PDB file of C-alpha atoms in Angstrom:
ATOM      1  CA  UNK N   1       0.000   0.000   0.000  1.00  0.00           C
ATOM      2  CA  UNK N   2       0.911   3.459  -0.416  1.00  0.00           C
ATOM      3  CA  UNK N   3      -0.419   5.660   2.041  1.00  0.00           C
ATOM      4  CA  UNK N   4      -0.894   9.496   0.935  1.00  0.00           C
ATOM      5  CA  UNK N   5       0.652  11.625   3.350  1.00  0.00           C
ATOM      6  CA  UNK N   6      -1.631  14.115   5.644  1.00  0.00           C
ATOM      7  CA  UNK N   7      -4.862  12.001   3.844  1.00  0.00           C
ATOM      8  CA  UNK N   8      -6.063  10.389   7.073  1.00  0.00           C
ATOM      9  CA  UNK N   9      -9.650  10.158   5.968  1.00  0.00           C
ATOM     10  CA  UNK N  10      -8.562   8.702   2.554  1.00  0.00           C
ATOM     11  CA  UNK N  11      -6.235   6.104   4.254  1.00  0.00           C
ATOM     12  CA  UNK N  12      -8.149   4.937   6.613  1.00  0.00           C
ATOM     13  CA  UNK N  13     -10.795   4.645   3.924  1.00  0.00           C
ATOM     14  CA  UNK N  14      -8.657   2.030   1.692  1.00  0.00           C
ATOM     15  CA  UNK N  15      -7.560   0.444   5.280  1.00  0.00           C
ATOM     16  CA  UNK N  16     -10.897  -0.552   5.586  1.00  0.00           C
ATOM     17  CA  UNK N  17     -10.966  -1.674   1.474  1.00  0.00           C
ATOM     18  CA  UNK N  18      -8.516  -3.987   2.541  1.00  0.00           C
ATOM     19  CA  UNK N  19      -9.641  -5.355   5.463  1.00  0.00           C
ATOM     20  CA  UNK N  20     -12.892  -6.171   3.607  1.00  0.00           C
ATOM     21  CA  UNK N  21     -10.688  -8.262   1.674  1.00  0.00           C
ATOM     22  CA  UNK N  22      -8.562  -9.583   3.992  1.00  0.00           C
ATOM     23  CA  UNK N  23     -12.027 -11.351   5.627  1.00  0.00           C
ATOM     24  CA  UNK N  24     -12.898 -12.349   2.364  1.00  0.00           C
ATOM     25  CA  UNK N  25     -10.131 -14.516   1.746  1.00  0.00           C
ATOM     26  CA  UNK N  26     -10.663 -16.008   5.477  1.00  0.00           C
ATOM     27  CA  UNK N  27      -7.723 -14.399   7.420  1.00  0.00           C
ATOM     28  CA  UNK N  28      -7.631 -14.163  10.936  1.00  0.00           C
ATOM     29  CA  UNK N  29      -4.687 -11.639  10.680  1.00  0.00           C
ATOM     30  CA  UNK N  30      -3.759  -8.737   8.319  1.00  0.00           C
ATOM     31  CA  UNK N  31      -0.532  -6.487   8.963  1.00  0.00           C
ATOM     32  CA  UNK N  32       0.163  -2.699   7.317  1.00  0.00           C
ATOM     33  CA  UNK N  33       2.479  -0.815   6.562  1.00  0.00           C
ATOM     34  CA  UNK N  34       5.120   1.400   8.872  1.00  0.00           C
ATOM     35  CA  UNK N  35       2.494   4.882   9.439  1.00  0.00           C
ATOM     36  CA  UNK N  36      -0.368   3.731   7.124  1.00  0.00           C
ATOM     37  CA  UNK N  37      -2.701   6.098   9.183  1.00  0.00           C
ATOM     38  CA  UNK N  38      -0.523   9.137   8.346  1.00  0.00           C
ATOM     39  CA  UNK N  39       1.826   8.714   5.370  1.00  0.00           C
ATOM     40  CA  UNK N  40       5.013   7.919   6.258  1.00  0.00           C
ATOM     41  CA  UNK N  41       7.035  11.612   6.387  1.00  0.00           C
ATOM     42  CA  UNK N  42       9.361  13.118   8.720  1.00  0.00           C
ATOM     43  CA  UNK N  43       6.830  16.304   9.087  1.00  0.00           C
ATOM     44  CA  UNK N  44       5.829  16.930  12.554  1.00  0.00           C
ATOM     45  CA  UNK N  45       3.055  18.937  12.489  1.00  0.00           C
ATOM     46  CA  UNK N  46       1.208  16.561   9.729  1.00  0.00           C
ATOM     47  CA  UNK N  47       2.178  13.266  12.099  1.00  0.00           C
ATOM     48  CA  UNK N  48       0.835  15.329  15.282  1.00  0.00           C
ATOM     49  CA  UNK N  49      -2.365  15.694  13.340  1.00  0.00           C
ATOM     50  CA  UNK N  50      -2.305  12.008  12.095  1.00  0.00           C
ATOM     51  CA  UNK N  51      -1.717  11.013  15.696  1.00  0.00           C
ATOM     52  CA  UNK N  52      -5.139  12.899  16.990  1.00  0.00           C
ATOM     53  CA  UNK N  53      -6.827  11.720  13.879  1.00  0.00           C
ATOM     54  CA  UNK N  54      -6.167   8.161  15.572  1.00  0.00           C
ATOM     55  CA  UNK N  55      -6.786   8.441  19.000  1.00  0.00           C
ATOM     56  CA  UNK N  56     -10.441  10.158  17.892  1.00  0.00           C
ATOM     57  CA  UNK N  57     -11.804   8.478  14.708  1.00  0.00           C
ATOM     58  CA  UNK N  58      -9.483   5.373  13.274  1.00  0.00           C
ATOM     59  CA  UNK N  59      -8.860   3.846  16.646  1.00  0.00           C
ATOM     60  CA  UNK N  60     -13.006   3.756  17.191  1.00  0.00           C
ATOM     61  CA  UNK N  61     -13.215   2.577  13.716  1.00  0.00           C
ATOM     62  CA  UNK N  62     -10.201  -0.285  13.308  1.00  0.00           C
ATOM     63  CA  UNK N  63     -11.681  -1.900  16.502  1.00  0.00           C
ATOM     64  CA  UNK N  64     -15.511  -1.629  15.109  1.00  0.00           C
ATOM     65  CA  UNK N  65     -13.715  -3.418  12.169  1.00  0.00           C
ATOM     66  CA  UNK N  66     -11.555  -6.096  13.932  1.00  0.00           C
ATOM     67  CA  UNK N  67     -14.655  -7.136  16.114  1.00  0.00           C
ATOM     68  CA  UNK N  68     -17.013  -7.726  13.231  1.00  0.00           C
ATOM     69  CA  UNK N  69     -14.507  -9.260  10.882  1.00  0.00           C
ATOM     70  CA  UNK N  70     -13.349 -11.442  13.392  1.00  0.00           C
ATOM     71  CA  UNK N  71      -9.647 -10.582  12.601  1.00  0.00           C
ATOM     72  CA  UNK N  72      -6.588  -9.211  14.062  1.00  0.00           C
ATOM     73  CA  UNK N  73      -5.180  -5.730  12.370  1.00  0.00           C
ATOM     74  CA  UNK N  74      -1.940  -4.924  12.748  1.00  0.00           C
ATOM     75  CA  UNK N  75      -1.837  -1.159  11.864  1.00  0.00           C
ATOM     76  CA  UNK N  76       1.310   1.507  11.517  1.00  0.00           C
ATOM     77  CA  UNK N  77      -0.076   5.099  13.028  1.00  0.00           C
ATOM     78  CA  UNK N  78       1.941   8.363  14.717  1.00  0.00           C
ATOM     79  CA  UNK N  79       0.545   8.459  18.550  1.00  0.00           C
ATOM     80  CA  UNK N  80       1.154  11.027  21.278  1.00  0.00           C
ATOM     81  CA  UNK N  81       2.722   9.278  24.580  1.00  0.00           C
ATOM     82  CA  UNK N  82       3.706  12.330  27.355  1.00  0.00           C
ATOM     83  CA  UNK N  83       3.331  15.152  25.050  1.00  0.00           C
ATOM     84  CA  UNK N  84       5.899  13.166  22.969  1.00  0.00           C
ATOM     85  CA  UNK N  85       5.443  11.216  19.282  1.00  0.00           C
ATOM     86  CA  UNK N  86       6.042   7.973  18.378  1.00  0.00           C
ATOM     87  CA  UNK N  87       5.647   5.743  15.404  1.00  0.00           C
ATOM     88  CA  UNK N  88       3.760   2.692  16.513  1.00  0.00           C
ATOM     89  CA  UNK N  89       2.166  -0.767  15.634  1.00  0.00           C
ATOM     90  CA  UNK N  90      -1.505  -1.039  16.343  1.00  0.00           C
ATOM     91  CA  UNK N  91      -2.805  -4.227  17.689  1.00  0.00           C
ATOM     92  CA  UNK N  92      -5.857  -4.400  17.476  1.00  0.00           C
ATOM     93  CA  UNK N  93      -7.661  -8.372  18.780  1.00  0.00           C
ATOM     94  CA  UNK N  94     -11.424  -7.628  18.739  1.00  0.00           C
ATOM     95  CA  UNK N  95     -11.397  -6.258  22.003  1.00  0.00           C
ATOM     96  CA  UNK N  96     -11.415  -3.021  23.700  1.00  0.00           C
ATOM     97  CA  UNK N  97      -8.229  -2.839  24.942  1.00  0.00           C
ATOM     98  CA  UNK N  98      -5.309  -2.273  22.206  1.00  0.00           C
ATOM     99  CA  UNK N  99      -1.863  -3.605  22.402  1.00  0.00           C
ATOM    100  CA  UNK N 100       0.724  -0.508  21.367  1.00  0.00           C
ATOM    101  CA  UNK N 101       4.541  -1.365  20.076  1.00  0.00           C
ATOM    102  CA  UNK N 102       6.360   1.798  19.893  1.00  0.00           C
ATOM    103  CA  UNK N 103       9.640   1.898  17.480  1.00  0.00           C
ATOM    104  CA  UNK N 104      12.612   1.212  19.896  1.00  0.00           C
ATOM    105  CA  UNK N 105      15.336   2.188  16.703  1.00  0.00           C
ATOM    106  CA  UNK N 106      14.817   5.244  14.679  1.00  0.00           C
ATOM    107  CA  UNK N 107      16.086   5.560  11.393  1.00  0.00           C
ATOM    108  CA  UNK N 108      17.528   8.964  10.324  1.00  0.00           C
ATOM    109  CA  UNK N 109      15.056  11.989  10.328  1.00  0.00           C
ATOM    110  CA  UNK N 110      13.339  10.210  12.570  1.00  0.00           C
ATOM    111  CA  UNK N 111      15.500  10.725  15.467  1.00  0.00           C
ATOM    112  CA  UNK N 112      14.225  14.121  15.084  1.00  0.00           C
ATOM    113  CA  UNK N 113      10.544  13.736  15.447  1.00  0.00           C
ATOM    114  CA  UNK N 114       9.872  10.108  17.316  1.00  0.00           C
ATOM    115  CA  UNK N 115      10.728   9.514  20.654  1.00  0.00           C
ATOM    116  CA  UNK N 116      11.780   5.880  20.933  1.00  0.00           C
ATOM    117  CA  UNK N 117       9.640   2.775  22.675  1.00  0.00           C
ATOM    118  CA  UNK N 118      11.439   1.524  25.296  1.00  0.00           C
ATOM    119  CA  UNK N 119      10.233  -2.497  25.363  1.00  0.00           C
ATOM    120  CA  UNK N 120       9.546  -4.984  22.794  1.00  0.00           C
ATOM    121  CA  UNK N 121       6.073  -6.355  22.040  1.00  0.00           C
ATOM    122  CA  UNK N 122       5.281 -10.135  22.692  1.00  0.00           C
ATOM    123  CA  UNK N 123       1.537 -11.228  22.548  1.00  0.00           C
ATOM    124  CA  UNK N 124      -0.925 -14.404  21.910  1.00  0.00           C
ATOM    125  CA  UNK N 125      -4.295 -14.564  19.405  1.00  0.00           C
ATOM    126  CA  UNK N 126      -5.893 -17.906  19.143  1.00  0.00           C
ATOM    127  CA  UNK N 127      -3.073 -20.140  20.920  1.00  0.00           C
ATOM    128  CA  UNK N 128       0.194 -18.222  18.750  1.00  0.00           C
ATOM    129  CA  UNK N 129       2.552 -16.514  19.818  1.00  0.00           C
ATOM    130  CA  UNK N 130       3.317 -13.053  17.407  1.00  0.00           C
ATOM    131  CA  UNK N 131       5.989 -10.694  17.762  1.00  0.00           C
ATOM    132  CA  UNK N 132       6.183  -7.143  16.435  1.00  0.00           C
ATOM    133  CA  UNK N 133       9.114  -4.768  15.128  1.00  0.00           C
ATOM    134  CA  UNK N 134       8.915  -1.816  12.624  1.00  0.00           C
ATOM    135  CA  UNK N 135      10.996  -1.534   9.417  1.00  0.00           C
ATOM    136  CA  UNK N 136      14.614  -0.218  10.349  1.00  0.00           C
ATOM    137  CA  UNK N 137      14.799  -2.669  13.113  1.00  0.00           C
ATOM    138  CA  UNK N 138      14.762  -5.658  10.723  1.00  0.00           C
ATOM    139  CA  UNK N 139      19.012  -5.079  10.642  1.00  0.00           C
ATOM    140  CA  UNK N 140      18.892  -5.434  14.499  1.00  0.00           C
ATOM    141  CA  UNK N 141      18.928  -9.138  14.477  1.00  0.00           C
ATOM    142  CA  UNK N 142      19.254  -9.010  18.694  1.00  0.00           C
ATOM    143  CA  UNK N 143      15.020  -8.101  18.461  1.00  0.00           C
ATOM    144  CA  UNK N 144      14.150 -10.941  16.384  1.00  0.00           C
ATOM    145  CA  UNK N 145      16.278 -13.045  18.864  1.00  0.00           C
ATOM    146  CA  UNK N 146      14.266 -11.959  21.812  1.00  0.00           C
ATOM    147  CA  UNK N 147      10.729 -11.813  20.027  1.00  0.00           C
ATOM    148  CA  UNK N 148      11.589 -15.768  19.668  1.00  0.00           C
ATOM    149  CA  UNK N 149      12.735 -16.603  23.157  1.00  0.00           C
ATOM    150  CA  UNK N 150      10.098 -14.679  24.265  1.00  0.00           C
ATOM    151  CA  UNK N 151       8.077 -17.630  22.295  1.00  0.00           C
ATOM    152  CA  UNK N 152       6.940 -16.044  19.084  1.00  0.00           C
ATOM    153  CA  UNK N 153       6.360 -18.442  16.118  1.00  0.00           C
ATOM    154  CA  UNK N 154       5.318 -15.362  13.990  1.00  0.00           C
ATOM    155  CA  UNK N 155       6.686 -12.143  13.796  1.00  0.00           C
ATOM    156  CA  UNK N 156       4.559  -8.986  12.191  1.00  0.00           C
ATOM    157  CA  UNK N 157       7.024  -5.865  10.888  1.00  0.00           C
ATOM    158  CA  UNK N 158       5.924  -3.205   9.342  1.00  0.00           C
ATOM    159  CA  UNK N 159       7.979  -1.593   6.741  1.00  0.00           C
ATOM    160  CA  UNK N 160       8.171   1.764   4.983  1.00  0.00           C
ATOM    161  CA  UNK N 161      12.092   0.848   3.511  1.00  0.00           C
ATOM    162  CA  UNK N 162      13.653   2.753   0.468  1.00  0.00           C
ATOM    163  CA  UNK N 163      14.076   1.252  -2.719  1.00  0.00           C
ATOM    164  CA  UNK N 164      17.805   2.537  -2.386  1.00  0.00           C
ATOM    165  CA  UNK N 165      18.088  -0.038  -0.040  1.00  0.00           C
ATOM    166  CA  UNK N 166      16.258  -2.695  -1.474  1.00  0.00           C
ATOM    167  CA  UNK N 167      18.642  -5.171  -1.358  1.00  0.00           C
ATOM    168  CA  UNK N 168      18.932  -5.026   2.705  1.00  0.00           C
ATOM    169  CA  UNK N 169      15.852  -5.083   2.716  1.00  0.00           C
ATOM    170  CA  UNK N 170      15.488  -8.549   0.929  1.00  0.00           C
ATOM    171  CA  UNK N 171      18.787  -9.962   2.908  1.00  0.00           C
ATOM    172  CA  UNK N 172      17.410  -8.634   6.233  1.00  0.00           C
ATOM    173  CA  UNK N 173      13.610 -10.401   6.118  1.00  0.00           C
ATOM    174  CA  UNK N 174      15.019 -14.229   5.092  1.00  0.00           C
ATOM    175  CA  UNK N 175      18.033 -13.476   7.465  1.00  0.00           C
ATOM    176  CA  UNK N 176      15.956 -12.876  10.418  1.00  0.00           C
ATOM    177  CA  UNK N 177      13.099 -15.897   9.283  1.00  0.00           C
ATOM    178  CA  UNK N 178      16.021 -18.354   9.173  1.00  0.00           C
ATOM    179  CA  UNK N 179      18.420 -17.291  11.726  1.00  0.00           C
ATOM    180  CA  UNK N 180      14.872 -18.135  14.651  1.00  0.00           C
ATOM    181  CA  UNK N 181      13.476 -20.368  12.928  1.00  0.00           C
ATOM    182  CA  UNK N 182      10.188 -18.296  12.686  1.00  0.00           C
ATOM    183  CA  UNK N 183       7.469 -16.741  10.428  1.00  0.00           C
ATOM    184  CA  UNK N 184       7.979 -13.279   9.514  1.00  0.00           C
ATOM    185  CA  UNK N 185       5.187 -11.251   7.718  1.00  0.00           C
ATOM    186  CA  UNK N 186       6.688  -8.288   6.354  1.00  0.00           C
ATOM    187  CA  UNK N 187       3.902  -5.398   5.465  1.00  0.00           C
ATOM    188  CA  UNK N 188       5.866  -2.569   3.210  1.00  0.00           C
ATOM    189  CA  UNK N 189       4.667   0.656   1.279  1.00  0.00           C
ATOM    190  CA  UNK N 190       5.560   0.826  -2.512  1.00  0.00           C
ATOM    191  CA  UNK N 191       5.372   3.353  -5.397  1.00  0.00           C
ATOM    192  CA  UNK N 192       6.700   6.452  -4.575  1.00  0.00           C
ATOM    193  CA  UNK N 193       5.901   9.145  -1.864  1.00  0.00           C
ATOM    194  CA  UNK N 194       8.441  10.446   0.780  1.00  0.00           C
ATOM    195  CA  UNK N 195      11.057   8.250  -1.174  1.00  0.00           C
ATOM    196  CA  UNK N 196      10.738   5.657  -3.376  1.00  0.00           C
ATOM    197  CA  UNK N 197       9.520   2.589  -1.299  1.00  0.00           C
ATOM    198  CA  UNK N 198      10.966  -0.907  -1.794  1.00  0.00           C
ATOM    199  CA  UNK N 199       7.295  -2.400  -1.654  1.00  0.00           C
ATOM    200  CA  UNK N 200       7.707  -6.434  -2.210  1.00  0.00           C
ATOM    201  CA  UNK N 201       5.211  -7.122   1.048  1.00  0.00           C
ATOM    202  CA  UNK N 202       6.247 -10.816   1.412  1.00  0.00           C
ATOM    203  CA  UNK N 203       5.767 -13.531   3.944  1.00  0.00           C
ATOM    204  CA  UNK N 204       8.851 -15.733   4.757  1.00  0.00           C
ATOM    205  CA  UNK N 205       8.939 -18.916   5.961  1.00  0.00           C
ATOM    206  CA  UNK N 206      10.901 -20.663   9.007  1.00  0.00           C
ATOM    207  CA  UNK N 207      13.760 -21.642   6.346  1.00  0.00           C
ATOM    208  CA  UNK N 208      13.855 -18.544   5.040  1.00  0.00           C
ATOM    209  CA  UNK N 209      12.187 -19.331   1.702  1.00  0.00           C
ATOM    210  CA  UNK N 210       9.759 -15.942   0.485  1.00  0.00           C
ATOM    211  CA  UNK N 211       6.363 -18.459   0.485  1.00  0.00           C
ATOM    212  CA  UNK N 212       4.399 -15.765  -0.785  1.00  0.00           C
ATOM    213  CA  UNK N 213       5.385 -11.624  -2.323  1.00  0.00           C
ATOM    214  CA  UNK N 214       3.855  -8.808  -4.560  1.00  0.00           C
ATOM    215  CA  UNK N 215       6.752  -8.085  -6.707  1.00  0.00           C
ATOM    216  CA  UNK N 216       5.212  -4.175  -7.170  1.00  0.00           C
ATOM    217  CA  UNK N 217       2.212  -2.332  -6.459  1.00  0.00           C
ATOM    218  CA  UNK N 218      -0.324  -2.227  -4.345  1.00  0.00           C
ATOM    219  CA  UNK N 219      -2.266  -5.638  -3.322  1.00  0.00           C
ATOM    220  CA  UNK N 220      -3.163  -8.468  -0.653  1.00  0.00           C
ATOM    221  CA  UNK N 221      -1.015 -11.458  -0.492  1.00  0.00           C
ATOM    222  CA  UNK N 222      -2.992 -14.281   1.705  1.00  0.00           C
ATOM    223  CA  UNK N 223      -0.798 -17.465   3.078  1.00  0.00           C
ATOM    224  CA  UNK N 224      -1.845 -20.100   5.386  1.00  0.00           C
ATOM    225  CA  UNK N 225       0.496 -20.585   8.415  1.00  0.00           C
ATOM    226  CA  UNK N 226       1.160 -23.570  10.593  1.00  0.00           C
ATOM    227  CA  UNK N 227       3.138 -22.419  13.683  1.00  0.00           C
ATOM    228  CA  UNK N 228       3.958 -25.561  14.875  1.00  0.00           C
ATOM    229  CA  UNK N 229       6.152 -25.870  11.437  1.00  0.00           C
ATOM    230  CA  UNK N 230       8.623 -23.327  13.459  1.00  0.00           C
ATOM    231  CA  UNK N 231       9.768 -26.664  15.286  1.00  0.00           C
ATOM    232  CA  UNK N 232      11.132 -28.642  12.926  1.00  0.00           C
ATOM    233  CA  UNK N 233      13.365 -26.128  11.697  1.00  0.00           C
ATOM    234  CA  UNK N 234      14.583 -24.980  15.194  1.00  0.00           C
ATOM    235  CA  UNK N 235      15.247 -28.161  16.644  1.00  0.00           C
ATOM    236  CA  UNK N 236      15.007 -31.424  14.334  1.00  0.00           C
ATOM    237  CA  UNK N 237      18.815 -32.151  12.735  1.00  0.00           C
ATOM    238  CA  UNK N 238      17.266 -34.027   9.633  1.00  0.00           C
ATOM    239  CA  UNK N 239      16.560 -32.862   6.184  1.00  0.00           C
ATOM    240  CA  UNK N 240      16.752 -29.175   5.201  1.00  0.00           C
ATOM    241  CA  UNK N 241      16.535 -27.918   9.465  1.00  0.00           C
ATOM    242  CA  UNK N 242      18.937 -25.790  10.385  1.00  0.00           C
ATOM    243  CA  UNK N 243      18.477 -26.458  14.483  1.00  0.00           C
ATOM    244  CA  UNK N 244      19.938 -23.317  15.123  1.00  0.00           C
ATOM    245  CA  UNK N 245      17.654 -23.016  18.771  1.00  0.00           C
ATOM    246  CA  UNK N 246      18.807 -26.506  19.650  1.00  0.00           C
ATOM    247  CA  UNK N 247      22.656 -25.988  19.364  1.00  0.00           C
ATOM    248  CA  UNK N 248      22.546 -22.075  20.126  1.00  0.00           C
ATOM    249  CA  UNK N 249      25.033 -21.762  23.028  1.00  0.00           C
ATOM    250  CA  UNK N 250      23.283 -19.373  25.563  1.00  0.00           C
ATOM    251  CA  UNK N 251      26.414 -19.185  28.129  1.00  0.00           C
ATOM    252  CA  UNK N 252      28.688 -17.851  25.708  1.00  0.00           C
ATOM    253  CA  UNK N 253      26.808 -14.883  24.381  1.00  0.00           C
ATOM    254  CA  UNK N 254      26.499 -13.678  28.221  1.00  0.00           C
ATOM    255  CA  UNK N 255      28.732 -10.269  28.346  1.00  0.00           C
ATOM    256  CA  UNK N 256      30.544 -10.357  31.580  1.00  0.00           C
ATOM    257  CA  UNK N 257      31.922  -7.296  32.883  1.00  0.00           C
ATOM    258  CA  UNK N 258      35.055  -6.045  31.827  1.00  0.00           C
ATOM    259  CA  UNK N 259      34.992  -7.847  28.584  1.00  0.00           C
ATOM    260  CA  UNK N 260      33.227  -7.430  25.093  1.00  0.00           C
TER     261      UNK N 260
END
């Protein structure tokens, strides 16, 4: 998707087109991109707007959506914490209370505007165990570590990543499927707006094949997961595992003090 920026009323109007799709095809979980409520732009004053433009229409509306559709959204939006803004993932599980992941590591012009989360974001819908993390933070592979010890079998990013950097991008999102053994669903804007996005939403598996991508444009892709897959490749030494959970030597990773 490309989200226009300071169009809050538009976005959240093709948000909704593709939710209605998203529960047409049967999902129980659809992801967005990095800031899909606001555009994704560096400009304060716009993301301050797209922030209150949350907290009093989309927020009532996304949760109106998720309860009747019977789905999970996963939603990129500014918000106001303390006076301060942050770029955050939306959870939103059919209930009234919302699950918030603020972006821990900022990227650029960012620095300027966001103040940064300060935990990362481990929940459960219908028995799984999902993990969150926001574009630049796919090169951080210590976050996917932790979203998997923390027990995640799925991990939901949302991107907004330059085509500039494209080919990060594509290392990063197998990288971090293969290295935990886990699912990662990778929302991303395309076409061009602030910069020229990468686009290529995909969904990787546990051995870091792409199962499913749109190669450009706008567009749904739909993929049936089975979490308990994640196993196999974590901890099973036969055929095309990896099993790097099962020989991962914890003791040796612990820094001690005085030493690197």
């Amino acid at each position: 998707m490309l989200p226009a920026i300071g169009d809050f009323e538009g976005n959240l109007e093709r948000i909704e087109q593709f939710i209605e799709m998203a529960v047409s095809e049967g999902a129980e979980v659809v992801v967005f991109p990095e800031l899909t409520i606001s555009g994704y732009t560096w400009d304060e004053a716009i993301l301050k707007r797209g922030a209150l433009f949350f907290s009093e229409v989309a927020k009532k509306k996304l949760l109106k959506l998720s309860r009747e559709g019977q789905i999970l959204i996963a939603v990129g939006t500014p918000r106001i914490v303390l006076g301060k803004l942050r770029n955050s993932l939306v959870i939103f599980k059919k209930k009234k209370e919302l699950l918030f992941y603020d972006k821990t590591h900022l990227f650029r012009g960012e620095k300027n505007v966001f103040e940064p989360g300060e935990y990362f974001l481990v929940f459960s819908y219908r028995g799984v165990v999902f993990g969150t993390l926001i574009c630049y933070e796919i090169g951080f592979p210590e976050i996917s570590r932790i979203l998997t010890f923390k027990g995640s079998k799925v991990i939901l990013s949302a991107f907004a990543f330059g085509k500039a950097r494209g080919h990060t991008y594509d290392v990063a999102t197998r990288s971090r499927a293969v290295e935990n053994g886990v699912f990662l669903v990778a929302s991303s804007m395309c076409g061009e707006g602030f910069v020229e996005f990468v686009g290529r939403t995909r969904i990787v598996g546990p051995n870091g094949k792409v199962m499913n991508e749109i190669e450009s444009g706008e567009g749904l892709i739909c993929e049936n997961l089975d979490p308990d897959a994640v196993y196999h490749y974590r901890y099973s030494e036969e055929g095309d595992s990896h099993a790097y959970l099962r020989n991962y030597m914890s003791h040796l990773y612990t820094l001690q003090k005085g030493r690197l």
